[in-house]
């Protein structure tokens, strides 16, 4: 049955950035009509969007659903301490059930806040739990297991295999390939796979090089972290003789199928390299501030033609997964340095929609409201004291709205959030399960 979203202000994000008043018709999983002259075939379901704003579903290109359970458990630390003292021991204590609960909690927050597609980096083990949670949720996602074959310092639960050395490298690749073969293209193409070496320091050069080859052989993407922190960059330089992005490029990890989270500490040569290779920068402004990592030179990267998108990173370094917060901060962060004119609201919404779609290789499918694209969109009720009384709609969305203003969410034509409630799952059950699984996980630490 068709779904008709009626009477909304449609912020289409098409090439002309058209804003329409009228209806949006969904047939199957795609947008079948937009504007005034839209006619459903036979009886249809109606989503009343009068006095509301309809935007393409927001796309977060860097998340760790495995860390949602750790919200509030790793505050006020710098990256390497945050990882070694808190996050790795906690991740190492996950079992399949706690990981599933963590993913479900994160997905609930994301969907209720208007995020319809994500790129996720899992932990080392139990990655099927994340994909199963994504599959049942209806959300669109590219995800993958974290790969880390330099495992001597890691807790046992984060080791790729009991034996280290080449056994760990082989185990990491074997499990990644198995997951890719099971999940890449699953759920009628709603799920995809990204090989996810954690970062340069946690992987051998051999693993990184083999990952590049295997991902391309299997038509999957690659998702990693790079140049997030000055200590990290110094260690990479000491170990490899190269700057972080140059090193990744040398081992084959650059290109339009590669997304690099953060990219804060870059040389001019590395900025050029990102532009020339079409490698995607996944910008996480809240995480970069909270871990004290630094401020990515996003306007300069955009001026060079680098592809930039946004993400909340993990709950313990943010501490929420609200894309509206990321949009607002992405804009504000640059203004003291470069002036208030830089990165206006309209450009930031591009990063959260069109930019996200491009970073996932889905620009032909999602990221805009256009006939023929997948029906992924969010409806916002901006009739609220913190948004009113007027102004430009881009300003309202980026500077004033927040996740609580999202009333309805549709992904692939399926109405997943209806009047601020999850349709496919019970949010109360998800919260209860998360609390219970956290207690069991802490007992295992
Ligand atoms: Zn991250």
PDB file of C-alpha atoms and ligand atoms in Angstrom, residues 62 64 225 262 313, ligand 1:
ATOM      1  CA  UNK A  62      31.091   7.084  12.003  1.00  0.00           C
ATOM      2  CA  UNK A  64      30.382   2.483  17.422  1.00  0.00           C
ATOM      3  CA  UNK A 225      40.275   6.081  12.157  1.00  0.00           C
ATOM      4  CA  UNK A 262      38.562  12.427  12.282  1.00  0.00           C
ATOM      5  CA  UNK A 313      31.354   8.457  17.107  1.00  0.00           C
TER       6      UNK A 313
HETATM    7 ZN1  LIG B   1      35.503   6.125  16.427  1.00  0.00          ZN
END
